[in-house]
XYZ file of C-alpha atoms in Angstrom:
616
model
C 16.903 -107.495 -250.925
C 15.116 -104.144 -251.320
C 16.504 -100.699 -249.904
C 15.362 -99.196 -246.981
C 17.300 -95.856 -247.181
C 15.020 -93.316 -248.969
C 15.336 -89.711 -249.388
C 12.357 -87.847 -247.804
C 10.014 -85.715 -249.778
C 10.660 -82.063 -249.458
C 7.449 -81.425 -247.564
C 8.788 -83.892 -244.382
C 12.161 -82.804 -244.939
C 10.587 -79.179 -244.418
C 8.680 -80.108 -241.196
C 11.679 -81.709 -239.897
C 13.479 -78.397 -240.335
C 10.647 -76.787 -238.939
C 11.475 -78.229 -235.615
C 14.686 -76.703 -235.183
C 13.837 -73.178 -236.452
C 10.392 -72.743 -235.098
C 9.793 -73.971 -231.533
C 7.053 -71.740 -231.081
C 4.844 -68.449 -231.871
C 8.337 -66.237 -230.932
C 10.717 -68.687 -233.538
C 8.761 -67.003 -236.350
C 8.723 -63.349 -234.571
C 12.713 -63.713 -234.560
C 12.924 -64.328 -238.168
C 10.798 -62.544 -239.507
C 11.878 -59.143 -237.761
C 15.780 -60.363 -238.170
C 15.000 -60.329 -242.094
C 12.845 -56.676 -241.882
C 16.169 -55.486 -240.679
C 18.115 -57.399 -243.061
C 15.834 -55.793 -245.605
C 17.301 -51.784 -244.300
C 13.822 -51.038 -243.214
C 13.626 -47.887 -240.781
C 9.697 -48.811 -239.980
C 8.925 -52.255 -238.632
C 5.570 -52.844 -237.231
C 4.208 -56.351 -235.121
C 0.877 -57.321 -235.116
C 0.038 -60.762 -232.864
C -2.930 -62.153 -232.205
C -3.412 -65.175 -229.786
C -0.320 -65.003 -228.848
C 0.880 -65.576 -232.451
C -0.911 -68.749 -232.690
C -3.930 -67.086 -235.149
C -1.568 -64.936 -236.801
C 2.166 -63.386 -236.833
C 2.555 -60.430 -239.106
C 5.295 -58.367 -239.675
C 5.088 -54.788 -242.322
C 8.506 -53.081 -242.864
C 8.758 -50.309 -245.253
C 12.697 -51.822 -246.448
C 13.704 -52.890 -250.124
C 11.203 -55.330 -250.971
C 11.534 -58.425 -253.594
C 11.364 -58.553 -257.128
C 8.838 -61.819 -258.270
C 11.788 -64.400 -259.177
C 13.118 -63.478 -255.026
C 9.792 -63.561 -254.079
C 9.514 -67.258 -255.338
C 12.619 -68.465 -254.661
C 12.739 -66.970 -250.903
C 10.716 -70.060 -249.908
C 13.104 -72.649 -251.262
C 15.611 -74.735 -249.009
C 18.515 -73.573 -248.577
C 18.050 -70.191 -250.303
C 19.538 -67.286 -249.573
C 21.347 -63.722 -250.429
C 23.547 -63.336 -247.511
C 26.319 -65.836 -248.551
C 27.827 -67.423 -251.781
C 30.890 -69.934 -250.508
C 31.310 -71.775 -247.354
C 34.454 -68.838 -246.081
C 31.327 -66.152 -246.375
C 29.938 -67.750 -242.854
C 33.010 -66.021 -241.148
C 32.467 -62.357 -243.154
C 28.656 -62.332 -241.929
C 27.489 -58.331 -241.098
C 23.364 -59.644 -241.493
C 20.783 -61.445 -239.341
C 19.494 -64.425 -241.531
C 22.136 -66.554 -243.498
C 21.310 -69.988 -243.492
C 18.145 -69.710 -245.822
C 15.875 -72.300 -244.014
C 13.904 -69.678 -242.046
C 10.448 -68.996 -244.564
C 10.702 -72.518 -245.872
C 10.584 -73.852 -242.531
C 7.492 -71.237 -241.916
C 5.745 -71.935 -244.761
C 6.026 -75.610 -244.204
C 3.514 -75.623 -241.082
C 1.278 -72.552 -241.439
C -0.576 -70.106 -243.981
C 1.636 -67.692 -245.462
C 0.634 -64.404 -247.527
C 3.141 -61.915 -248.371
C 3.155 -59.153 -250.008
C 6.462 -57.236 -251.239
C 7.554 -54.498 -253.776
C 10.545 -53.134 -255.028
C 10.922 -48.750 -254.852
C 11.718 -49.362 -258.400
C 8.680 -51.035 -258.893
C 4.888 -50.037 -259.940
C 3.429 -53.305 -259.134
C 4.048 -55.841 -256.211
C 3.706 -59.115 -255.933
C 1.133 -61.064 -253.830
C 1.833 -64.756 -252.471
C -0.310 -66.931 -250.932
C 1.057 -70.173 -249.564
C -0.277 -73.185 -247.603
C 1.911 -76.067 -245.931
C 4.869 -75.314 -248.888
C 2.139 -75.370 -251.688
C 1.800 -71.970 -254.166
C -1.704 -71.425 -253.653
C -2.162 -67.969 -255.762
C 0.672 -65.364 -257.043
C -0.677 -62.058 -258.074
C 0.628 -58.712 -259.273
C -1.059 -56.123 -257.037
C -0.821 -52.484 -255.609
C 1.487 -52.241 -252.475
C 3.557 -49.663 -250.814
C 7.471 -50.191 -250.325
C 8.705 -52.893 -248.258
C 7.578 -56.333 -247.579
C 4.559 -57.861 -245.435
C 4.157 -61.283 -244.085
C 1.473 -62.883 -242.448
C 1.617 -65.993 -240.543
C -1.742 -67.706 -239.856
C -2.743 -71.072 -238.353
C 1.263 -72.138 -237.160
C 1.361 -75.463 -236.878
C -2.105 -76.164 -238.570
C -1.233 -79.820 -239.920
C 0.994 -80.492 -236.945
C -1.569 -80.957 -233.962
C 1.191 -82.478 -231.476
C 3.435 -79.631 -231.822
C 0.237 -76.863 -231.478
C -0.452 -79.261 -227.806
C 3.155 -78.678 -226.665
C 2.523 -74.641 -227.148
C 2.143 -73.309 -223.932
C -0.609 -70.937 -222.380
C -1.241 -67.204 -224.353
C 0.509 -65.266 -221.528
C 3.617 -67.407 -221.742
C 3.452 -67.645 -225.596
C 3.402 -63.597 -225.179
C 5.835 -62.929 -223.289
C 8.393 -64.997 -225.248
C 6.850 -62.886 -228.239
C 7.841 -59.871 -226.220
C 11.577 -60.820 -225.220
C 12.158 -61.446 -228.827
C 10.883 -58.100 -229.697
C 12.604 -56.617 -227.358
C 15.823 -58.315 -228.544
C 15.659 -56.881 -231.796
C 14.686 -53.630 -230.972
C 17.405 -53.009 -228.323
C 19.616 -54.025 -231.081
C 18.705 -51.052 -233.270
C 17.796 -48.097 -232.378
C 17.633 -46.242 -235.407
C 14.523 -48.076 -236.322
C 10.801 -47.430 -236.010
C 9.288 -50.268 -234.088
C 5.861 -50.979 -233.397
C 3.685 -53.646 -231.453
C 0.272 -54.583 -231.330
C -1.238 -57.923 -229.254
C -5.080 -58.467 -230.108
C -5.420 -55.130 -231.687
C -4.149 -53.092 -228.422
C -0.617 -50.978 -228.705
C 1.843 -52.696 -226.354
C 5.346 -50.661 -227.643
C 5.557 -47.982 -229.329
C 9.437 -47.000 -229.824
C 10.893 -44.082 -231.649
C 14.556 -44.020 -233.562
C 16.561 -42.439 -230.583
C 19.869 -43.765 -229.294
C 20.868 -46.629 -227.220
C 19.746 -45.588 -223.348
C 16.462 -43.949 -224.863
C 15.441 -47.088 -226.923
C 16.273 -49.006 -223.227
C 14.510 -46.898 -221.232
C 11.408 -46.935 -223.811
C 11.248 -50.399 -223.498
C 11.545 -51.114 -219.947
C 9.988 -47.748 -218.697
C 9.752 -46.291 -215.258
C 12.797 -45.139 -213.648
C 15.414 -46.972 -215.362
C 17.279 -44.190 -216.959
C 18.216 -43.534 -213.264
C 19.407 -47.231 -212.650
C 21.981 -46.854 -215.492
C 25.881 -46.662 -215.401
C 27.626 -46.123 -219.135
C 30.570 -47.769 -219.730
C 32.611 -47.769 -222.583
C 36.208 -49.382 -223.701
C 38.108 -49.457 -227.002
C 40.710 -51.854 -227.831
C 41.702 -53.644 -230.873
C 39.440 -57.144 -229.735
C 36.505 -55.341 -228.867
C 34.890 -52.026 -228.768
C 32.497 -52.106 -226.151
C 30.042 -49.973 -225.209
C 26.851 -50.198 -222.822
C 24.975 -49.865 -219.783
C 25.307 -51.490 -216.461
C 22.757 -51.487 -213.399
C 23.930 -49.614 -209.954
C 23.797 -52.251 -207.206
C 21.116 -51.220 -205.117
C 18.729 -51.943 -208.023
C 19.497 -55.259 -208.554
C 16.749 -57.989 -208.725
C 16.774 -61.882 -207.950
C 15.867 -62.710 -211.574
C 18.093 -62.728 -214.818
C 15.455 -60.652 -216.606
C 17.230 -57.806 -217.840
C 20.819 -59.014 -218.912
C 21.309 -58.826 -222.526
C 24.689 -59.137 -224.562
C 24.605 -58.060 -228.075
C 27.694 -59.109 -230.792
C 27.672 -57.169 -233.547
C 23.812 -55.866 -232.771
C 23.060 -59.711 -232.487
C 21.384 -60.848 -229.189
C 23.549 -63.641 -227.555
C 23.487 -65.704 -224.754
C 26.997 -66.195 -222.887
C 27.286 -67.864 -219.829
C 31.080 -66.798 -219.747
C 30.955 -63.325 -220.207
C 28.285 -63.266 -217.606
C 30.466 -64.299 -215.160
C 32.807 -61.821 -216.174
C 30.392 -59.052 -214.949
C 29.199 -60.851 -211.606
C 33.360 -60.776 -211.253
C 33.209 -56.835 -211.147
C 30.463 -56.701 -209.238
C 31.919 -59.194 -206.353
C 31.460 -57.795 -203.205
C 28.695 -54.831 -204.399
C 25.676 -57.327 -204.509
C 23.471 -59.251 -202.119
C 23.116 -62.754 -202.053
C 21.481 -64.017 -204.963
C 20.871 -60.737 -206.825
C 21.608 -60.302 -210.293
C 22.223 -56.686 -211.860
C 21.441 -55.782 -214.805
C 23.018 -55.112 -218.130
C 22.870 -53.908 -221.517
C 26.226 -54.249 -223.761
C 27.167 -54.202 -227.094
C 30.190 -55.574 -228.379
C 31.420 -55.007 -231.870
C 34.250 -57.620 -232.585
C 35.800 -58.201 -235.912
C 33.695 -60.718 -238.102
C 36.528 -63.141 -238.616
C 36.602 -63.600 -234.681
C 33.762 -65.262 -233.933
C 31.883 -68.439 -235.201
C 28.040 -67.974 -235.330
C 26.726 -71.104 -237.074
C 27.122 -73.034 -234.183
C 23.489 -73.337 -232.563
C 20.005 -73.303 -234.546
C 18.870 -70.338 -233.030
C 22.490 -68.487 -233.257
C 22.111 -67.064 -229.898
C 25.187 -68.957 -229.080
C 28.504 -67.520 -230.493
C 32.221 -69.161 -230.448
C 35.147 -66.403 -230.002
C 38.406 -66.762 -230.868
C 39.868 -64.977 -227.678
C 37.594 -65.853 -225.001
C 40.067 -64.909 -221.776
C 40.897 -61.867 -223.347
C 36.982 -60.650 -223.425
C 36.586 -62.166 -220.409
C 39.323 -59.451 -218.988
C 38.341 -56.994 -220.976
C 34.508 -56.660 -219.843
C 35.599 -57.520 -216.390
C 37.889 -54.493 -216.180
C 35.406 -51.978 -217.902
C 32.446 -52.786 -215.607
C 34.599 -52.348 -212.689
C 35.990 -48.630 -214.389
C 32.111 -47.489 -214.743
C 31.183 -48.504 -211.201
C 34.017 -46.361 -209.913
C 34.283 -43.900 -212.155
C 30.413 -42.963 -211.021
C 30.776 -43.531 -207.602
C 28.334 -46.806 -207.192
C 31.888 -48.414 -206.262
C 33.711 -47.350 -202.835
C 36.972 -46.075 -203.575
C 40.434 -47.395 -201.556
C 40.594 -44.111 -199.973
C 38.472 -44.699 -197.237
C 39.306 -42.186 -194.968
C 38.437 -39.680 -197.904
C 35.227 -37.522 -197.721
C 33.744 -37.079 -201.173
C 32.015 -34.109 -199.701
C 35.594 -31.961 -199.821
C 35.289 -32.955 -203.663
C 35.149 -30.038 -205.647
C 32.250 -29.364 -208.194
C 32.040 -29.303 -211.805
C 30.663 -25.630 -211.736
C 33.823 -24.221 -209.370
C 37.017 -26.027 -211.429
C 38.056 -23.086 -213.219
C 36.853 -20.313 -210.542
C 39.533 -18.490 -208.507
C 39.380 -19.017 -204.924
C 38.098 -16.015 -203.202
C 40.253 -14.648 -200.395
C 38.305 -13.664 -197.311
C 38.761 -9.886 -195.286
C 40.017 -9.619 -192.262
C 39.744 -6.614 -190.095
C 41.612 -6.264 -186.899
C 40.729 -4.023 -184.419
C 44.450 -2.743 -183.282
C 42.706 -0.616 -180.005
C 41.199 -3.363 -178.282
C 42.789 -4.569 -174.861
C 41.529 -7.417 -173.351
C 42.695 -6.509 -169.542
C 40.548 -3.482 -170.107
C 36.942 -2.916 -168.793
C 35.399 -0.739 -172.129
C 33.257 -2.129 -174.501
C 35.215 -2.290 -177.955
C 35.722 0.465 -180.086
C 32.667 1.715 -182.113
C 34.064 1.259 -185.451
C 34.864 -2.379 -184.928
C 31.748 -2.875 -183.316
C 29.420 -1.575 -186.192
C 32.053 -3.505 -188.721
C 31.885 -6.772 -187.237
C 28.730 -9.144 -185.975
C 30.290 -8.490 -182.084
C 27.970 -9.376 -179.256
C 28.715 -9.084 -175.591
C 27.640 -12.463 -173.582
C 25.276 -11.767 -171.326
C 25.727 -12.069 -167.746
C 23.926 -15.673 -166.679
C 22.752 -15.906 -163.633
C 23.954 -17.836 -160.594
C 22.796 -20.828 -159.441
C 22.070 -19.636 -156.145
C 19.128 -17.513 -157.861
C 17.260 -20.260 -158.336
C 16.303 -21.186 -154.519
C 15.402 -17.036 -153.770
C 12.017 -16.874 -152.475
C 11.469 -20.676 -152.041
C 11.196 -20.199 -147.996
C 9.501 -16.832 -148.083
C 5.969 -18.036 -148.015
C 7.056 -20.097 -145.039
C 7.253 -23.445 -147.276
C 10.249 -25.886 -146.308
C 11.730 -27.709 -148.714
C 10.759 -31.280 -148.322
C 13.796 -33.801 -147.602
C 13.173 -36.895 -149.939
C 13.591 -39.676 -148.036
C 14.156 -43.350 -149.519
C 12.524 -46.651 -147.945
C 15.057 -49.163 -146.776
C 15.344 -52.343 -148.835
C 14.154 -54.431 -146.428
C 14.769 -58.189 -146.810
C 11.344 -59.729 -147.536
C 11.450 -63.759 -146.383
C 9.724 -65.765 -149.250
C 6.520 -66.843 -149.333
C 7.599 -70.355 -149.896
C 10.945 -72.400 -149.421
C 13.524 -72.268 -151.946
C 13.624 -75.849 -152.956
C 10.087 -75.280 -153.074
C 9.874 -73.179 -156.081
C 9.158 -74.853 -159.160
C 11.948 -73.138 -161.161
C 10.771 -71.954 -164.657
C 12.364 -74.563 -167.816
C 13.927 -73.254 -171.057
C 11.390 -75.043 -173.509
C 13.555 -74.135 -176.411
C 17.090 -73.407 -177.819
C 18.216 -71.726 -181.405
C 21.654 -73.736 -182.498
C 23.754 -71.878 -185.325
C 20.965 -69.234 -186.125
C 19.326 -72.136 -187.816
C 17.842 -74.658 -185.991
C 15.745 -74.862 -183.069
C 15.924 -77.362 -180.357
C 12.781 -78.455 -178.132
C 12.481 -81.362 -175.433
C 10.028 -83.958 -175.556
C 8.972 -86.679 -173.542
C 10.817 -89.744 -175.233
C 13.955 -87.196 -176.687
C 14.127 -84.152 -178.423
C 13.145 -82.402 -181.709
C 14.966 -80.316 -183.828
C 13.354 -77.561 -186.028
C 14.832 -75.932 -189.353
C 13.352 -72.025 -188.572
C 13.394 -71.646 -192.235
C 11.099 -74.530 -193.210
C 8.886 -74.400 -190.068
C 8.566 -70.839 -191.113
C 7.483 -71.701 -195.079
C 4.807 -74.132 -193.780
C 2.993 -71.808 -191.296
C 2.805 -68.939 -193.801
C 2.009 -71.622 -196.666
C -0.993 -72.221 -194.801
C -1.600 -69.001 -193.625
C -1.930 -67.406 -197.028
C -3.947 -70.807 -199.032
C -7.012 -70.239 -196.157
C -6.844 -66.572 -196.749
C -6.808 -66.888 -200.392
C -9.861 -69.529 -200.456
C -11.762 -68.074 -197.891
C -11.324 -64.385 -199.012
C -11.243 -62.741 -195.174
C -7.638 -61.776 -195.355
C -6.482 -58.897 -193.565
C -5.080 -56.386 -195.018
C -3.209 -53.060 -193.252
C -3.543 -49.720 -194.724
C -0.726 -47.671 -195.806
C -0.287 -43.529 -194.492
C 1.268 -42.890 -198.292
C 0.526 -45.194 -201.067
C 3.908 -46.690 -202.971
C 4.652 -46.450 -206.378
C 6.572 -50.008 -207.768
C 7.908 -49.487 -211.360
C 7.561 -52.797 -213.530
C 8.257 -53.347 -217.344
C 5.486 -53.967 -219.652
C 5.422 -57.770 -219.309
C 5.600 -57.682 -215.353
C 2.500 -55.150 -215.331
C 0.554 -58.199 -217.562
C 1.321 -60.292 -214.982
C -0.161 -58.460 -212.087
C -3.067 -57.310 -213.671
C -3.736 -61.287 -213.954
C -3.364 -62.116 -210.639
C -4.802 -59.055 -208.817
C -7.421 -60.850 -207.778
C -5.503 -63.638 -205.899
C -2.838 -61.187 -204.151
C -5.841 -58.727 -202.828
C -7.011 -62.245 -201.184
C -3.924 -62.799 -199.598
C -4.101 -58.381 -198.257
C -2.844 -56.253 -201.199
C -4.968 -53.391 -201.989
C -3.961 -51.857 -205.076
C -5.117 -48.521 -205.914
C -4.490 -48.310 -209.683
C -2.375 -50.548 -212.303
C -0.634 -48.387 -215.087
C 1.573 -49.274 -218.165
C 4.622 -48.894 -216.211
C 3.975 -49.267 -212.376
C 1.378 -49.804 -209.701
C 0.681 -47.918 -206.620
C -0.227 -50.382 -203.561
C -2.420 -48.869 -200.757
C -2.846 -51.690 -198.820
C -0.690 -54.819 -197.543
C -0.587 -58.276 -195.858
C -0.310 -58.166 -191.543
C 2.828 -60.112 -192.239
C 4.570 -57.950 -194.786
C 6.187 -54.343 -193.886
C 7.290 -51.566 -196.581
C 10.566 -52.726 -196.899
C 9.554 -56.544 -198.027
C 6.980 -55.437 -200.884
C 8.958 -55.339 -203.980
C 10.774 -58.571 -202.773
C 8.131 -59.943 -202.623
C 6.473 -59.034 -205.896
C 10.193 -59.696 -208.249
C 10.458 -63.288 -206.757
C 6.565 -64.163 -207.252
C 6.751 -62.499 -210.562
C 10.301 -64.547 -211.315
C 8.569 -67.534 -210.076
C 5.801 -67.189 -212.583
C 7.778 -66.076 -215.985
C 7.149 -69.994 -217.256
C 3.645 -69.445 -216.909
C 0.187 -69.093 -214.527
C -1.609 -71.960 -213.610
C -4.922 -72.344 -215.335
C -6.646 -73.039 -212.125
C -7.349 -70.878 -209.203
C -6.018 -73.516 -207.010
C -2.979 -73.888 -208.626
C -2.986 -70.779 -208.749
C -3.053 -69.961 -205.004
C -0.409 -72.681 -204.258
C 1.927 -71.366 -206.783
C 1.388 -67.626 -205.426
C 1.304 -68.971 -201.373
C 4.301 -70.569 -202.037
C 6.266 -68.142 -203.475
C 5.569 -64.983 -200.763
C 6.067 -67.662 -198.166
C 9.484 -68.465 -199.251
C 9.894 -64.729 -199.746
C 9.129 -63.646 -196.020
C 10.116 -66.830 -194.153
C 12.447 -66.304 -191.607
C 16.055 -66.977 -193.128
C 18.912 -68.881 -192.048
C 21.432 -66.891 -189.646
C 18.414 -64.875 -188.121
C 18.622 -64.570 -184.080
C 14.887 -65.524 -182.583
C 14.402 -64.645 -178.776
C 12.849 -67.627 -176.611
C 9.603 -65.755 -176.966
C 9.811 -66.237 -181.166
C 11.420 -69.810 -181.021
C 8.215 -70.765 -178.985
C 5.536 -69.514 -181.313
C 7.387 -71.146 -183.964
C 7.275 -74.711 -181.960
C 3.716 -73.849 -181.235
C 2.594 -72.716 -184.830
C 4.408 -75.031 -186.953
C 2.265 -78.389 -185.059
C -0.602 -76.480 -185.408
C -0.200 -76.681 -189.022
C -2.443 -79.463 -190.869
C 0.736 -80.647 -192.561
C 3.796 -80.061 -190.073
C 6.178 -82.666 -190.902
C 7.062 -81.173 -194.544
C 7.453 -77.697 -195.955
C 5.447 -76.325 -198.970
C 8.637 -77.721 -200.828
C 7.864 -81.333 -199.564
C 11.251 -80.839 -197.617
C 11.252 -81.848 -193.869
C 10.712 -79.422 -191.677
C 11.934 -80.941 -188.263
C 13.787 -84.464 -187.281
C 13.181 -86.255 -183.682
C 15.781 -87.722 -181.688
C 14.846 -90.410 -178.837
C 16.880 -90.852 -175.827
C 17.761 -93.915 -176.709
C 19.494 -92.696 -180.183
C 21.464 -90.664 -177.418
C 22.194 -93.309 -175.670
C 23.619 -95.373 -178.520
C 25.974 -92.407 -179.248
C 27.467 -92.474 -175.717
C 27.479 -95.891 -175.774
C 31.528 -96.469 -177.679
């Protein structure tokens, strides 16, 4: 009987590897940036186009390869960061597993180009689904370039998975932004189909975040720092009042390497228990520096998941320095609560003597006596006799001397009207409706009752309200006294600028979109000041994995969203006046019985179902 166990040839083997490391246009932007800083570059530059899917190419002006490295650098397995197995618990670098440019190589075009300082001539590579197509000396500057064309080329199923550009991008970007958070004393660079999306100066740690993320965040940020012999941790942390509903700007580094913790996260949600809103996430930026030995890294592919040896300890740790910063600063109340932070005394006046006022007595004035006070304390001091007011009797001189009399006002007597019709007569007027809990709403019908969830009803009427405005383009739209200014990061403004056209159907009027924020002149009838950037963070949230091709899809996906933004929420007080346009709204909806959600929106209860309860 023949084998059937067979080793696989090292171009399947590579594929199969390929799945693991690349996933998708931003796999290959990881690596290849993680090994430009690997390489001690200080310049690193981007350039995408097609969101990576027609080519990936990273310049870095850092130590280059010599031609043997350059060869071998695409072998399994290969690698300069580690020489025995105990090496993978001493790691200080990015890249150690040495699978990364095989893997690349393996499903794309590669050409590199790299030279040593040392050097006078570089070396030129060009490589094609793991097969040397050309190696040639040429003339280069420092550092190392590689260019990633075609990805996936000979692996059509895995190029249909990708998804659309503006989701490919914007995983390109939060890679890029990783890395560059990481290190601010590099250069980086990025450009997307030949336009400059960052450009970020070496600076320090709060300049390189507020360069990425723009607008006012330098004002939304609370430093906090702690030293002990697990962890030295240092950081910024988001006041309250700026938090958002999505998770987009948390980010825990490890030794500069992005990780993704669902642990320590709820160590800083612990300090900020009782500061936040329901649902809201703050944001964060920290860097922890533990000691190599400590952790385990070569636990996940990707190595955004790290094992520590002290996890409780951390846990504390963060938990107690968040909660320092936010007090420290005053975004935390103090226990003292009957103390006035106004009495406080200011930087500029600690070391200032106090300044004793003068006082001046004036020893010759008698208050029994009729003279004014003495001339010298008179002149000295800001003395001023009261006036003499006069009396009230003053006002009524001369009222009568025209021969006018002063009108007596004289009141009607409440006299008893008899009613126009009997009382049992009088149809008295029913209470159609009734709000239970803050929640639900309560109507009789003919054969029972129904009972409405306000918060669904709500969904489905706005639903409906915004899909006709959006495909019949006559929605209304209210104009603003003073324009507002929203601040967005770079990938949020992409967003917008794609779907200005559907949210001026539904009644925004914007008056300009810039690189960092956009100033809305005009809203929805349904939407006050307050409930605009709400509104905009959860649609935006809603669409990070992507924006339907279609313009109907489109719609629903952006109808949806505001409507579950500015639907009446549970524990909201209606008056009968409310509850009744709800009733009356929600059945003239073409689809009443379900919300946008395809959750019911109201359940009917006979008289008989009644009667079966009374019935024990």
């Amino acid at each position: 009987m023949s084998s059937i166990i067979q080793l696989l040839p090292d171009h399947v083997a590579n594929q199969i590897a390929a799945g693991e490391v690349v996933q998708r246009p931003a796999s290959v932007v990881k690596e290849l940036l993680e090994n430009a800083v690997d390489a001690k570059a200080t310049d690193i530059k981007l350039i995408i186009k097609d969101a990576g899917k027609s080519l990936i190419q990273v310049i870095d002006n850092g130590s280059g390869m010599s031609v043997t490295d350059s060869r071998l650098c695409f072998e399994r397995h290969a690698t300069s960061k580690i020489r025995q197995a105990e090496d993978l618990f001493s790691l200080h670098t990015k890249g150690f597993r040495g699978e990364a440019l095989a893997s690349i190589a393996a499903i794309s075009h590669v050409e590199m180009k790299t030279k040593q300082d040392q050097e006078e001539l570089g070396i030129h590579l060009i490589i094609e689904g793991s097969k040397f197509v050309s190696q040639e000396p040429a003339v280069l500057p420092k550092g190392t370039s590689f260019a990633i064309k075609n990805l996936f080329f000979n692996i059509p199923a895995r190029r249909n998975f990708l998804k659309s550009e503006t989701v490919e991008q914007r995983h390109i970007v939060d890679e890029f932004q990783r890395v560059a958070m990481a290190h601010p004393n590099i250069h980086f660079t990025m450009y997307h189909n030949g336009s400059e999306m960052f450009n970020l100066p070496i600076s320090n740690f709060r300049q390189r975040i507020v360069n990425i993320f723009a607008g006012k965040t330098n004002e939304k940020l609370v430093p906090t720092k702690e030293e002990t012999e697990i962890v030295n941790l240092h950081g910024f942390i988001g006041k309250p009042e700026f938090a958002k509903k999505n998770r987009g700007e948390q980010f825990f580094f490890v030794n500069n390497r992005f990780i993704k913790s669902g642990y320590l996260h709820h160590a800083v949600m612990a300090a900020y228990e009782g500061l936040l809103k329901d649902g809201a996430q703050p944001s964060y930026f920290l860097y922890l520096d533990v000691p190599p030995h400590t952790i385990d890294i070569n636990i996940h592919p990707t190595k955004t998941e790290i094992k520590f040896d002290d996890e409780h300890a951390l846990y504390a740790i963060l938990r107690s320095a968040i909660k320092h910063s936010l007090g420290q600063f005053n975004v935390a109340p103090v226990l003292d609560f009957d103390r006035d932070p106004n009495l406080d005394t200011p930087y500029q006046y600690q070391n200032k003597e106090a300044e004793y006022p003068t006082i001046q007595v004036d020893r010759s004035y008698n208050p029994f006596s009729e003279d004014k006070p003495s001339k010298s304390f008179a002149s000295s001091s800001n003395y001023k006799k009261p006036e003499a007011q006069p009396s009230w009797e003053s006002l009524y001189v001369g009222l009568k001397q025209a021969g006018q009399e002063i009108a007596e006002m004289t009141f009607e007597n409440d006299a008893v009207t008899s009613s126009l019709f009997e009382e049992n007569e009088i149809e008295q007027e029913v209470k159609r409706t009734y709000q239970i809990h803050k929640k639900y709403i309560v109507s009789p019908i003919k054969s029972g009752m129904v009972i409405i969830n306000q918060k669904r009803a709500h969904e489905r009427i706005l639903y409906e309200e915004f899909l006709t405005s959006m495909t019949m383009h006559q929605a209304s739209s209210q104009q603003m006294l003073f324009p507002l200014q929203l601040y967005f990061s770079a990938a949020e403004i992409e967003l917008v600028k794609e779907l200005q056209l559907s949210l001026e159907n539904t009644g925004f009027l914007f008056e300009s979109i810039n690189e960092d924020h956009v100033v809305i002149s005009g809203l929805p009838v349904n939407v006050t000041e307050s409930e605009i950037s709400i509104v905009l963070e959860e649609l935006l949230s809603d669409l990070q994995d992507g924006i339907p091709d279609s313009s109907f899809c489109q719609n629903d996906t952006i109808a949806k969203s505001m409507a579950r933004s500015l639907a009446v929420k549970t524990g909201t007080y209606l008056t009968e006046k409310e509850q009744e346009n709800l009733v009356h709204n929600l059945f003239a909806c073409k689809e009443p019985n379900v919300s946008p959600f395809q959750k019911p929106t109201f359940v009917t209860m006979s008289v008989e179902d009644l009667d079966k309860k009374f019935s024990v």
